[in-house]
Tab-separated table of C-alpha atoms in Angstrom:
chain	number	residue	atom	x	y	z
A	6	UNK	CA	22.064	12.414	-17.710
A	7	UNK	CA	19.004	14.941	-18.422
A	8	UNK	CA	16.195	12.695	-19.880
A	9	UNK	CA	12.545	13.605	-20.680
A	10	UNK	CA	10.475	11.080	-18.745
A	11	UNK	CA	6.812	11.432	-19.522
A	12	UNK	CA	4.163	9.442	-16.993
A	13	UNK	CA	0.961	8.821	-18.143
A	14	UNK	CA	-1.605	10.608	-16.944
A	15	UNK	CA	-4.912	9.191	-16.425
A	16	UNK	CA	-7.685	8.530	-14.243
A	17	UNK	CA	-5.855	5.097	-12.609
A	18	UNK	CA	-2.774	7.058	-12.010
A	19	UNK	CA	-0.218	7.078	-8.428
A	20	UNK	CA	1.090	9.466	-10.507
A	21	UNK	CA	2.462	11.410	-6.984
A	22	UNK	CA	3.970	8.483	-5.948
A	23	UNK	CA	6.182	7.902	-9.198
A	24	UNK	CA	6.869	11.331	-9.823
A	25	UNK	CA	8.416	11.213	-5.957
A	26	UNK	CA	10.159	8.315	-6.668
A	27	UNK	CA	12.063	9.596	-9.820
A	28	UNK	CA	12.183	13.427	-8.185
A	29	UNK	CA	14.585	10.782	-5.264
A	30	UNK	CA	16.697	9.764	-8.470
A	31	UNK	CA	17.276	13.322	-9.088
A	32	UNK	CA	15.147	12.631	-12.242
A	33	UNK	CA	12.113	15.121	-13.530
A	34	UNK	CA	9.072	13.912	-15.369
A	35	UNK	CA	6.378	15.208	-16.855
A	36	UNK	CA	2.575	14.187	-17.058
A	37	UNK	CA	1.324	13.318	-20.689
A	38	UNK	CA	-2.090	12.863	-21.647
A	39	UNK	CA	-2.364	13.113	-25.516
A	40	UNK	CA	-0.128	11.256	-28.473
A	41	UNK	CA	1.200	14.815	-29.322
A	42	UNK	CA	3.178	14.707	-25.955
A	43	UNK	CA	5.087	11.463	-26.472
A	44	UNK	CA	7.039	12.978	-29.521
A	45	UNK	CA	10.212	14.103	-27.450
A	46	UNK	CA	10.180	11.517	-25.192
A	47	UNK	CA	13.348	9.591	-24.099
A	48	UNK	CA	11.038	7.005	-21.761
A	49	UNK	CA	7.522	6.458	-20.758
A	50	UNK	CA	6.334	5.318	-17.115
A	51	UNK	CA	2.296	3.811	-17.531
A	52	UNK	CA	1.658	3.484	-13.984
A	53	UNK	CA	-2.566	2.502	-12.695
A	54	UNK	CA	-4.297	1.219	-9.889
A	55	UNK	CA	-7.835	0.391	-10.085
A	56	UNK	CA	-9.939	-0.944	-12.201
A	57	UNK	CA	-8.895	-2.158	-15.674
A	58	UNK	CA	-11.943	-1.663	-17.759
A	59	UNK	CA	-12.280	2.600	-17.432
A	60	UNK	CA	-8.954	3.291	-17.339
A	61	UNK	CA	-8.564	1.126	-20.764
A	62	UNK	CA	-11.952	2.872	-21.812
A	63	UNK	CA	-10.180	6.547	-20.869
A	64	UNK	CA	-6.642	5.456	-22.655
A	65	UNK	CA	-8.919	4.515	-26.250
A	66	UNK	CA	-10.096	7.606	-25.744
A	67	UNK	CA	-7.713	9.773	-25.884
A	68	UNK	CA	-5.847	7.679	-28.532
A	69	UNK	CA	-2.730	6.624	-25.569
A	70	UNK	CA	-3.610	3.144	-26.133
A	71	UNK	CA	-2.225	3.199	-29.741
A	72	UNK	CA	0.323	5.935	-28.734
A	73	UNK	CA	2.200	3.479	-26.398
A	74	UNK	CA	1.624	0.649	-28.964
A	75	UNK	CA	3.493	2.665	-31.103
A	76	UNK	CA	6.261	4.138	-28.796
A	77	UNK	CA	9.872	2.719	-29.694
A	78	UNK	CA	11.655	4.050	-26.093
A	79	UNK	CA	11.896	1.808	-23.213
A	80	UNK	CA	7.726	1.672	-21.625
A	81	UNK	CA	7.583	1.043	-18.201
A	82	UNK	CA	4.217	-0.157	-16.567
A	83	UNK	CA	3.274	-0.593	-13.020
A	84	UNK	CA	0.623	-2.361	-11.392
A	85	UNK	CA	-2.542	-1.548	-13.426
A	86	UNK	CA	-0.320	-0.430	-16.184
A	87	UNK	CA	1.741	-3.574	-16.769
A	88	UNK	CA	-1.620	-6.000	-16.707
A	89	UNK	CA	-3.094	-3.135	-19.515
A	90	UNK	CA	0.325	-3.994	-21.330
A	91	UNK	CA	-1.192	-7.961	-21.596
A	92	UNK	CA	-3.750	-9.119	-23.741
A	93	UNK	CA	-7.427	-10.472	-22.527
A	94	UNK	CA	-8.144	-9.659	-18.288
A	95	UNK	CA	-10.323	-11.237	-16.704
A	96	UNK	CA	-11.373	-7.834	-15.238
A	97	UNK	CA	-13.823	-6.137	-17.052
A	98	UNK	CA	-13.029	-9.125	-19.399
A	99	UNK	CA	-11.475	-7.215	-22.154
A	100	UNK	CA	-8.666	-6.775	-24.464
A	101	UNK	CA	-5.277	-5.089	-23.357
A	102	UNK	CA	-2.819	-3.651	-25.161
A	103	UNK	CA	-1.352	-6.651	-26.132
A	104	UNK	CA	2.148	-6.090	-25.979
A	105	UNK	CA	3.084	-8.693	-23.650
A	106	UNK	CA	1.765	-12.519	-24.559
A	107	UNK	CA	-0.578	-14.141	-22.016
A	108	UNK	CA	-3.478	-13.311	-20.196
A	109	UNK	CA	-4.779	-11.247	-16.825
A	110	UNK	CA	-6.153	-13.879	-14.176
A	111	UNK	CA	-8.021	-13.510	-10.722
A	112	UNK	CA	-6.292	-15.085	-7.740
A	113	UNK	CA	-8.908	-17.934	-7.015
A	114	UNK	CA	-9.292	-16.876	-3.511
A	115	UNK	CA	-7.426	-19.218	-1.298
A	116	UNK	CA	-5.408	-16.589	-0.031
A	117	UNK	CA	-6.918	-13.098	1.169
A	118	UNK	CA	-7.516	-11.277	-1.994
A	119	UNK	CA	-5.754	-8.288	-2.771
A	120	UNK	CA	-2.357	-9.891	-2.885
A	121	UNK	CA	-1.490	-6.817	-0.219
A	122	UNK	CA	2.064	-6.059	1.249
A	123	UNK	CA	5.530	-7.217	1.047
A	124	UNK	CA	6.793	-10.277	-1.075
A	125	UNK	CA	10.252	-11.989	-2.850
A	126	UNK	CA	10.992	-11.457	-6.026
A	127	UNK	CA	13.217	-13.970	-7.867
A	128	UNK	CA	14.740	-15.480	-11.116
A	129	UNK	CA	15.863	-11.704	-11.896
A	130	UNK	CA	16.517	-11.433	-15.110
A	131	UNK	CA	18.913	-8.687	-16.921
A	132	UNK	CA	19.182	-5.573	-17.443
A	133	UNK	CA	15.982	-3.905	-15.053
A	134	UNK	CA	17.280	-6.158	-12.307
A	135	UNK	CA	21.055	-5.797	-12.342
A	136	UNK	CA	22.522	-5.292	-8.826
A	137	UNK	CA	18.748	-6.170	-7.320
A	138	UNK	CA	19.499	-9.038	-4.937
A	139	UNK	CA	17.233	-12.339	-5.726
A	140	UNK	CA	14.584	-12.559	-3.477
A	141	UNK	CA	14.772	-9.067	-2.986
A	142	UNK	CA	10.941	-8.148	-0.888
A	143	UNK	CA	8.608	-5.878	-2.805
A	144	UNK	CA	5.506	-4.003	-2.154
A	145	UNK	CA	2.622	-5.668	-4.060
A	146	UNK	CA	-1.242	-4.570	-4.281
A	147	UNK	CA	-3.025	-6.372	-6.746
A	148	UNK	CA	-5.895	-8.677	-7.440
A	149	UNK	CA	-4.876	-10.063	-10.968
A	150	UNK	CA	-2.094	-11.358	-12.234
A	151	UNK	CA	0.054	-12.394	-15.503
A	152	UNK	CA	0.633	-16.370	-14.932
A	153	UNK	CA	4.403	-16.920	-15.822
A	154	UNK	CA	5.059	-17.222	-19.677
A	155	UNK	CA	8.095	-16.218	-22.452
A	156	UNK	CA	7.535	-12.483	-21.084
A	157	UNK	CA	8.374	-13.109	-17.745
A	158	UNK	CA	11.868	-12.025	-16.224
A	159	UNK	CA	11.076	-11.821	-12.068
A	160	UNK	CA	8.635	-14.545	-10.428
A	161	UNK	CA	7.073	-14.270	-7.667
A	162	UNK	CA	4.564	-16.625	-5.433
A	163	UNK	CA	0.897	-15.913	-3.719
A	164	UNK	CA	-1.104	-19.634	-4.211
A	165	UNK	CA	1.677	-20.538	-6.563
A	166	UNK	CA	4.467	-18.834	-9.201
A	167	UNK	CA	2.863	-15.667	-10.883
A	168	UNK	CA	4.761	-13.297	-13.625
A	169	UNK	CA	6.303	-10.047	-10.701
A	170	UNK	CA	7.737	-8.108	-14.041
A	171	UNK	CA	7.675	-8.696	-17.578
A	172	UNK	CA	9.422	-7.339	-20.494
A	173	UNK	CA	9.199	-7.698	-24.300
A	174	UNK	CA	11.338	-5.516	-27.025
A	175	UNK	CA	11.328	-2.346	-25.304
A	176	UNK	CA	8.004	-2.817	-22.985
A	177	UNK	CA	8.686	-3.629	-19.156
A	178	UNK	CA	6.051	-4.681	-16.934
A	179	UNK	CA	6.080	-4.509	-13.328
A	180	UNK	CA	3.306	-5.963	-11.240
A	181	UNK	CA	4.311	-4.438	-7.747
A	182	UNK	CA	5.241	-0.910	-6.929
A	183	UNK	CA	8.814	0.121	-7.630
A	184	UNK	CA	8.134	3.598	-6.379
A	185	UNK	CA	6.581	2.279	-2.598
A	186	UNK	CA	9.307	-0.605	-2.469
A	187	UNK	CA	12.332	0.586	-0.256
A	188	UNK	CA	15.596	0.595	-1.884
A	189	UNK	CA	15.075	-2.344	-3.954
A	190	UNK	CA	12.505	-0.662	-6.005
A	191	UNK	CA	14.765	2.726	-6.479
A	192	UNK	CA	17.668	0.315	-7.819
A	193	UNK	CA	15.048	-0.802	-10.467
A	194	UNK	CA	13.428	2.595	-11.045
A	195	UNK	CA	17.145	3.436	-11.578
A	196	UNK	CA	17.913	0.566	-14.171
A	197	UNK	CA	14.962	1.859	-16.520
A	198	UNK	CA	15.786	5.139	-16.459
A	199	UNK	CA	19.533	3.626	-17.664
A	200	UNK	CA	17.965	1.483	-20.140
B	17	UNK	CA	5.525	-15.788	0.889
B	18	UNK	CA	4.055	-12.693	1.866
B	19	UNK	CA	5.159	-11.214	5.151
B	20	UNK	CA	3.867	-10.396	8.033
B	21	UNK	CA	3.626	-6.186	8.017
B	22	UNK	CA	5.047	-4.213	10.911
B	23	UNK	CA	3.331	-0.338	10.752
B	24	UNK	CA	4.287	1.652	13.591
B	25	UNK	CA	1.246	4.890	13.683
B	26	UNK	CA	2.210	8.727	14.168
B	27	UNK	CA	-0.061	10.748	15.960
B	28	UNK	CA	0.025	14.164	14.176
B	29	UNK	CA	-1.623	17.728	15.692
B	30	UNK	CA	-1.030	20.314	13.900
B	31	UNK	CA	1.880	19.310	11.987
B	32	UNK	CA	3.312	17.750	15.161
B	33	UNK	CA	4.169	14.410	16.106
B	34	UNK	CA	2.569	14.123	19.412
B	35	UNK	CA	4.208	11.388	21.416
B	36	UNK	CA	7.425	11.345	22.576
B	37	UNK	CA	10.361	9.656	20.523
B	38	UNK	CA	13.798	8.835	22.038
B	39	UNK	CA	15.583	8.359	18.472
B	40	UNK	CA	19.199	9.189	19.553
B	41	UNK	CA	19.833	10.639	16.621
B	42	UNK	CA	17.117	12.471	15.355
B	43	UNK	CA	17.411	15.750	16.356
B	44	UNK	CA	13.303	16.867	16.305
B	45	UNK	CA	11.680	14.154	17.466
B	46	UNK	CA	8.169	16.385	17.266
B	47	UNK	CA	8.853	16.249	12.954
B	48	UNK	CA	6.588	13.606	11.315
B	49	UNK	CA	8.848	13.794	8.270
B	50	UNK	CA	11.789	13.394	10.095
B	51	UNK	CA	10.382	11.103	12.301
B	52	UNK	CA	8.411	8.919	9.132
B	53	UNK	CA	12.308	8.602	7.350
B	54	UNK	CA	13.400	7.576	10.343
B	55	UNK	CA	11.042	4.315	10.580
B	56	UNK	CA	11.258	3.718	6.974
B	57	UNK	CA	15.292	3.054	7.308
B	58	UNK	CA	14.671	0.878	10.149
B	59	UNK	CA	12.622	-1.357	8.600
B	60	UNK	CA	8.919	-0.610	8.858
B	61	UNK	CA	6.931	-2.219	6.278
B	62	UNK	CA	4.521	0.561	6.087
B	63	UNK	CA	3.771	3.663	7.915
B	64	UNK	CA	-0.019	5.360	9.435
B	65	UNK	CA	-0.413	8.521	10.114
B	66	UNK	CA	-3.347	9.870	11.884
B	67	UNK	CA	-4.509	13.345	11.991
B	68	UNK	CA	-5.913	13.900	15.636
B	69	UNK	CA	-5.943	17.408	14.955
B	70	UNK	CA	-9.785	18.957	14.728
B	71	UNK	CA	-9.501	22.251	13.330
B	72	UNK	CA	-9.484	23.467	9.537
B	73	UNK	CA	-6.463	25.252	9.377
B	74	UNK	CA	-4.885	21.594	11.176
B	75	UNK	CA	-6.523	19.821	8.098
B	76	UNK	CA	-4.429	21.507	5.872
B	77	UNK	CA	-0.939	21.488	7.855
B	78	UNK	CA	-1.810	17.844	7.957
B	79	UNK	CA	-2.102	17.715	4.035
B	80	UNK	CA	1.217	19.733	3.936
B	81	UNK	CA	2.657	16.492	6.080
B	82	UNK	CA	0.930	13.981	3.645
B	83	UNK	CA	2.884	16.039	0.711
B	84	UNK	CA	6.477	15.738	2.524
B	85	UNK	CA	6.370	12.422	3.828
B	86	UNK	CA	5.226	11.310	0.554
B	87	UNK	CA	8.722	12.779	-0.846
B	88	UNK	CA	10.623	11.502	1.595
B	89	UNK	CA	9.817	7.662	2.078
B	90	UNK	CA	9.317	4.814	-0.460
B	91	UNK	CA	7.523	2.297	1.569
B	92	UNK	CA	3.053	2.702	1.666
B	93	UNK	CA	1.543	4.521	4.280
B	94	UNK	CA	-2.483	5.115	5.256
B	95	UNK	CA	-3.704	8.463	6.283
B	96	UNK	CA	-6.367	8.987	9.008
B	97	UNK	CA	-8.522	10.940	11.334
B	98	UNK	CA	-11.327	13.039	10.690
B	99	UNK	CA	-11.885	11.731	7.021
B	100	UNK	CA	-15.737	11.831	5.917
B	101	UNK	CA	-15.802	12.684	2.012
B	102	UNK	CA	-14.647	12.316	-1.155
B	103	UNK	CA	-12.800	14.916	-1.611
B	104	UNK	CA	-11.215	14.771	1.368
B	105	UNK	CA	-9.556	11.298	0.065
B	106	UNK	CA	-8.853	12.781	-3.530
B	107	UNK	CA	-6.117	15.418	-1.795
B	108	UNK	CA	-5.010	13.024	0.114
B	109	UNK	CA	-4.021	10.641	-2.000
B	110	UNK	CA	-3.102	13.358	-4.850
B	111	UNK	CA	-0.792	14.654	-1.683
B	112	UNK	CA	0.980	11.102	-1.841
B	113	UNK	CA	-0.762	8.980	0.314
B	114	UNK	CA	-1.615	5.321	-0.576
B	115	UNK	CA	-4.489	4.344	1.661
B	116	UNK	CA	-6.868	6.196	3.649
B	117	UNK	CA	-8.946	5.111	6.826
B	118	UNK	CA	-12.530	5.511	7.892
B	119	UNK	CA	-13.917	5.201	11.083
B	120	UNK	CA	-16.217	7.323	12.995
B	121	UNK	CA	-17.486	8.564	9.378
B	122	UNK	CA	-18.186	4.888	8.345
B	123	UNK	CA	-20.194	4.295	11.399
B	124	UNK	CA	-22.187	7.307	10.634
B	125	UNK	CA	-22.552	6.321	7.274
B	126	UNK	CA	-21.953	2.886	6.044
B	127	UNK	CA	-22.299	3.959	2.283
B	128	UNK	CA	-19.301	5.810	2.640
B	129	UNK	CA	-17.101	3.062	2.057
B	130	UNK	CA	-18.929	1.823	-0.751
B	131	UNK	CA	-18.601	4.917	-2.289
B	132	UNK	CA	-14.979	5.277	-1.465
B	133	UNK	CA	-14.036	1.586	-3.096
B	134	UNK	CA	-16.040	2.735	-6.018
B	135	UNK	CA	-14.198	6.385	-6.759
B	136	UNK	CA	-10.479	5.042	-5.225
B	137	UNK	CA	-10.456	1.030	-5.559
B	138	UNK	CA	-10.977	-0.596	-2.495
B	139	UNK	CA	-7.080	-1.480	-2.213
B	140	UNK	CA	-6.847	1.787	-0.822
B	141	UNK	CA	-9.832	2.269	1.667
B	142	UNK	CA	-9.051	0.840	5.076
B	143	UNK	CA	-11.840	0.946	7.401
B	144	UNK	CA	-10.604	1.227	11.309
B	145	UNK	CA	-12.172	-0.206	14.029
B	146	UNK	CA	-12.281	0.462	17.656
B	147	UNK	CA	-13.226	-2.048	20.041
B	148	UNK	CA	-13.834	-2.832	23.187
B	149	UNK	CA	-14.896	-5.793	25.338
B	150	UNK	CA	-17.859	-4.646	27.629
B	151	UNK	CA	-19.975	-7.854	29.367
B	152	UNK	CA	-18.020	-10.388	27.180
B	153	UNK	CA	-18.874	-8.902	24.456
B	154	UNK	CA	-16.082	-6.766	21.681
B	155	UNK	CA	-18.474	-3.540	21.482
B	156	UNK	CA	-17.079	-1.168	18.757
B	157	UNK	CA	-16.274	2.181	19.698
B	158	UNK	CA	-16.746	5.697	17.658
B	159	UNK	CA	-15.064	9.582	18.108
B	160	UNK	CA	-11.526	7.813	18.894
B	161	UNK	CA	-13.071	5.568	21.828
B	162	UNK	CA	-15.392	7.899	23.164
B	163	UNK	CA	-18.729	7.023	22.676
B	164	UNK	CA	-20.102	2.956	22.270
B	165	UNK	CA	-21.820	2.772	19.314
B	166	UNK	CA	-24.088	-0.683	20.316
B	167	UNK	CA	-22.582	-2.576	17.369
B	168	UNK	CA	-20.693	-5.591	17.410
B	169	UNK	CA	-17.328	-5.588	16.392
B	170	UNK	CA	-17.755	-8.854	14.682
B	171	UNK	CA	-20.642	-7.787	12.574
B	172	UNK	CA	-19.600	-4.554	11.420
B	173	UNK	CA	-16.051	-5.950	10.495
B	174	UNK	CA	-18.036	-8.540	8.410
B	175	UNK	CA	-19.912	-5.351	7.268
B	176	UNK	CA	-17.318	-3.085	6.284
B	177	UNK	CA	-16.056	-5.624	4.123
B	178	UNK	CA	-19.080	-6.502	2.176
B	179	UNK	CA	-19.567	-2.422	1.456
B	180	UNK	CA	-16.114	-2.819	0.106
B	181	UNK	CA	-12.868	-1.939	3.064
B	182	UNK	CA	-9.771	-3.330	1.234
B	183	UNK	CA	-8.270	-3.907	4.831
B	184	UNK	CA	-9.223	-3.692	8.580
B	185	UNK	CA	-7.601	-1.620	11.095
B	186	UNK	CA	-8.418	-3.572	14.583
B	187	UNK	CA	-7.817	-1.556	17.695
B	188	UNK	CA	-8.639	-3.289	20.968
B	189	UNK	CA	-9.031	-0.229	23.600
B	190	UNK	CA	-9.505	-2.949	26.180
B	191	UNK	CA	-5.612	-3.947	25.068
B	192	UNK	CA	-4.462	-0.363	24.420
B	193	UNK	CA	-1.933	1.308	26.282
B	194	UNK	CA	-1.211	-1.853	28.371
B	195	UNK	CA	1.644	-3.265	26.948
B	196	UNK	CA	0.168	-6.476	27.596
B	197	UNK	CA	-0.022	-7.956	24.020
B	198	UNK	CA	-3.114	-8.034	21.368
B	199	UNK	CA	-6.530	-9.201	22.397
B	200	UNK	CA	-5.814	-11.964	20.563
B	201	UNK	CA	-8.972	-13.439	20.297
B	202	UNK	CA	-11.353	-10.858	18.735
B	203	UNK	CA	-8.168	-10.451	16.173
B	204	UNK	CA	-8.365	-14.197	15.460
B	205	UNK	CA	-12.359	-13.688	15.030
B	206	UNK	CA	-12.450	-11.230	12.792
B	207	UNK	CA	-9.270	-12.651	10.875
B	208	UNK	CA	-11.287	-15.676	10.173
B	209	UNK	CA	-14.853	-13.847	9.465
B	210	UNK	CA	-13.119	-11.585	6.816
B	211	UNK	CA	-11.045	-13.013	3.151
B	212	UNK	CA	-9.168	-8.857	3.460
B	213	UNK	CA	-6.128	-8.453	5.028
B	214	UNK	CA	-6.072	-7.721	8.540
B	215	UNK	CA	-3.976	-4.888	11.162
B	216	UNK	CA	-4.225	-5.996	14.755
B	217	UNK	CA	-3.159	-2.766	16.937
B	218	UNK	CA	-3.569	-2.175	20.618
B	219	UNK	CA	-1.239	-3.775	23.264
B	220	UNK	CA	1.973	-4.530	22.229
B	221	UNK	CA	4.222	-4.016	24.915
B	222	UNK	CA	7.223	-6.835	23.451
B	223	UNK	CA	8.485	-8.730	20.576
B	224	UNK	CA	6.849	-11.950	21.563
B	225	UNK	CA	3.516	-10.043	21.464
B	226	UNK	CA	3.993	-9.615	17.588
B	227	UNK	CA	4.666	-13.935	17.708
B	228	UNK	CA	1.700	-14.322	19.658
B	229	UNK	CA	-0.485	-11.984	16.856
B	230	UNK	CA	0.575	-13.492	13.549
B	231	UNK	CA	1.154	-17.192	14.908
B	232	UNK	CA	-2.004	-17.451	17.011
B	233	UNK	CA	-4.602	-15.497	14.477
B	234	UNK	CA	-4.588	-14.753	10.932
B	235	UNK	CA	-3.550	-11.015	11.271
B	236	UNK	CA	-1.498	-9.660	8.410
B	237	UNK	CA	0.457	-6.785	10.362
B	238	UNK	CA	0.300	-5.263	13.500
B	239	UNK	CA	0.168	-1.532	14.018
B	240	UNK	CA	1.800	-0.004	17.179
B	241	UNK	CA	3.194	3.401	18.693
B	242	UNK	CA	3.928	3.922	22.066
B	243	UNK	CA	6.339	0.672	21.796
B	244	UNK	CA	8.274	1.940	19.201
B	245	UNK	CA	8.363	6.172	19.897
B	246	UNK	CA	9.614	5.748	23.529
B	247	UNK	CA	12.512	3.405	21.658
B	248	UNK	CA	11.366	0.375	24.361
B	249	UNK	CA	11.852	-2.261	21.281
B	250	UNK	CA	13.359	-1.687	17.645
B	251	UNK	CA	11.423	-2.308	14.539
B	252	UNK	CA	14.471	-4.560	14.028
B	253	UNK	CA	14.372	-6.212	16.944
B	254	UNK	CA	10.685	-6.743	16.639
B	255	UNK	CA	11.451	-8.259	12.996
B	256	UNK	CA	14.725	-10.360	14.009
B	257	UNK	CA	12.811	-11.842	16.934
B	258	UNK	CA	9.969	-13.147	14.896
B	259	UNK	CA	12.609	-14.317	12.041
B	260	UNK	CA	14.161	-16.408	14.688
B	261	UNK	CA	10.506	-17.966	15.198
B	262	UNK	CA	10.185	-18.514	12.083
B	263	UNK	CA	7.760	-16.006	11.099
B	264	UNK	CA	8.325	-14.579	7.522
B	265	UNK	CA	9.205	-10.772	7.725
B	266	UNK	CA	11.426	-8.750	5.465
């Protein structure tokens, strides 16, 4: 099945990493940076790492941020991408994109902060984790998180239950990094692009 | 729960693995990309790959490496060796790497790292350090062991931290090479000084050195080589063992 995946391009990109990832599928993708380039687009990957506030600054720039509001294909963001997806972050306290309920929260620091390395997923819910084993381990690097709410269809715990993926209407959200986690994260890579 | 990280380290020269490997069936055991798939299917959490290479044209085989391993495995792995700018860390992690670590650099110039968190995030800038216990105390080390630098490993862990290292890379040269186990103490110092993960490396000569790192200090993952490349002890093995004591791995 020949699909045009875009990623979107920006300053808080792994865009290498994804564009790996899907290349291992046997799936191209291209790099979009304007509205004008979402037009033929089956999909959309949002991926980020960093810091929330510039690369939300550099998406109202450009106009993305109302571009991927406005997108009706399956939206898939990672890390970064999925707490942009979210409404008010604590980081760089600011508005996201709004397109999943809930807020973005700073692990309180009883644990070692990033939340860095290997961890279960669980209460998978259908269809981006068909045929993903619960408590499948993925590769998380984050700060922030999405508490659990109506969104949420993975869980996850570092100093109690946060939201690992999210999805509402045709938005997905995942907090760790399908692309860096082993087989389990190609299986999901592979539901989205199936979606 | 989060689990405890197992990273076996490739030495790379020239676009050449440099230590042995006794894979049975990996047919160019010198091929980092070969070599990186390999440890990825066997269960390594993550992978390191250091550049001891010191010329230019190495620099950019090495890049080359970054590129292919980066295509080939879907697990995180940290670049090294020689790293002292910004752009240096830009085509390295536009090649597909996820981390990069600073060491000699860093010692040169503390602002380094600060400036590194800044551009990259500091998830991704691990700062390495090399120590080694000299009249009771844990002296750190620069130019891969070479020269003693008159800090204190302690301090300048605490240091790296506050100028913003996501993670530390702790190598104990006392430990190194002696298959002995991790100096477990200055790993259970530094653990507790620094709230950022932790990679205790140097020593491990068996599985029950791994139990003795994570259940006796707060490291998150322990780095080895030698261990692994000559094929002495699996990843797996290394992983079941600790399972069976109760340790949380993948």
């Amino acid at each position: 099945m020949t699909q045009q995946i875009g990623i979107v391009a920006y300053k808080a990109g792994n865009i290498a990493s994804v564009v790996n990832a899907l290349a291992r599928l046997g799936q191209n993708a291209r790099l979009v940076s304007g509205p004008a380039e979402l037009t033929h687009l089956d999909k959309l990957i949002f991926p980020g790492v960093g810091h929330a506030r510039p690369a939300m600054e550099q998406l109202q720039s450009t106009g993305m941020d109302e571009a991927i509001r406005a997108f009706h294909r399956p939206v898939l963001g990672i890390c970064l991408g999925m707490q942009l997806m979210a409404g008010y972050s604590e980081e760089g306290a600011m508005q996201g994109l709004g397109l999943f309920p809930g807020s973005i929260k700073l692990f309180n620091g009883r644990s070692k902060v990033p939340h860095m390395g290997w961890n279960r997923i669980y209460n998978l819910k259908t269809p981006l984790f068909d045929g993903v084993e619960e408590g499948s381990h993925v590769y998380f690097v984050h700060s922030y998180y999405m508490p659990e709410n109506g969104s949420t269809i993975a869980h996850c715990d570092y100093e109690g239950p946060f939201a690992a993926a999210a999805a509402h209407k045709n938005f997905y959200g995942l907090q760790f990094h399908p692309e860096k986690s082993g087989a389990a994260g190609m299986r999901i890579l592979q539901r989205f692009l199936e979606l | 729960m989060l689990t405890k990280r197992i990273i076996p380290c490739l030495d790379i020269k020239n676009g050449r693995t440099v230590k042995g490997v006794t894979f049975g069936n990996l047919q160019d055991a010198g091929d980092p990309v070969a070599l990186a798939g390999q440890y990825s299917s066997r269960g390594a959490d993550e992978l390191c790959l250091l550049d001891i290479t010191a010329t230019l044209e190495g620099r950019n085989t090495f890049l080359r490496v970054v590129e292919e391993v980066a295509a080939a495995v879907s697990i995180p792995f940290t670049v090294g060796g020689g790293i002292s700018s910004e752009q240096q860390v830009e085509r390295l992690l536009s090649a597909g790497a996820d981390k990069v670590s600073v060491n000699s650099s860093a010692l040169v110039e503390p602002g380094l790292i600060t400036r590194l968190a800044d551009s990259f995030g500091r998830q991704c800038v691990v700062v390495a350090i090399d120590a080694r216990l000299e009249g009771g105390q844990w002296q750190v080390l620069s130019h891969a062991g070479t020269r003693p630098t008159g800090r204190l490993a302690t301090s300048w862990a605490r240091e790296a931290w506050e100028r913003g290292a996501g993670e530390i890379l702790l190598t104990s040269f006392t430990a190194d090479g002696t298959r002995k186990g991790f100096s477990l103490d200055i790993t259970g110092e530094i653990a507790r000084l620094v709230p950022i993960p932790l990679i205790a490396s140097g020593g491990a000569g068996e599985p029950r050195h791994f139990l003795d790192v994570f259940t006796r200090t707060g490291a998150d993952a322990a780095l080895a080589a030698g261990i692994f490349h000559y094929g002495v002890h699996s990843i797996e093995e290394v992983k079941s063992f600790l399972k069976d004591h109760g340790v949380p791995v993948r």
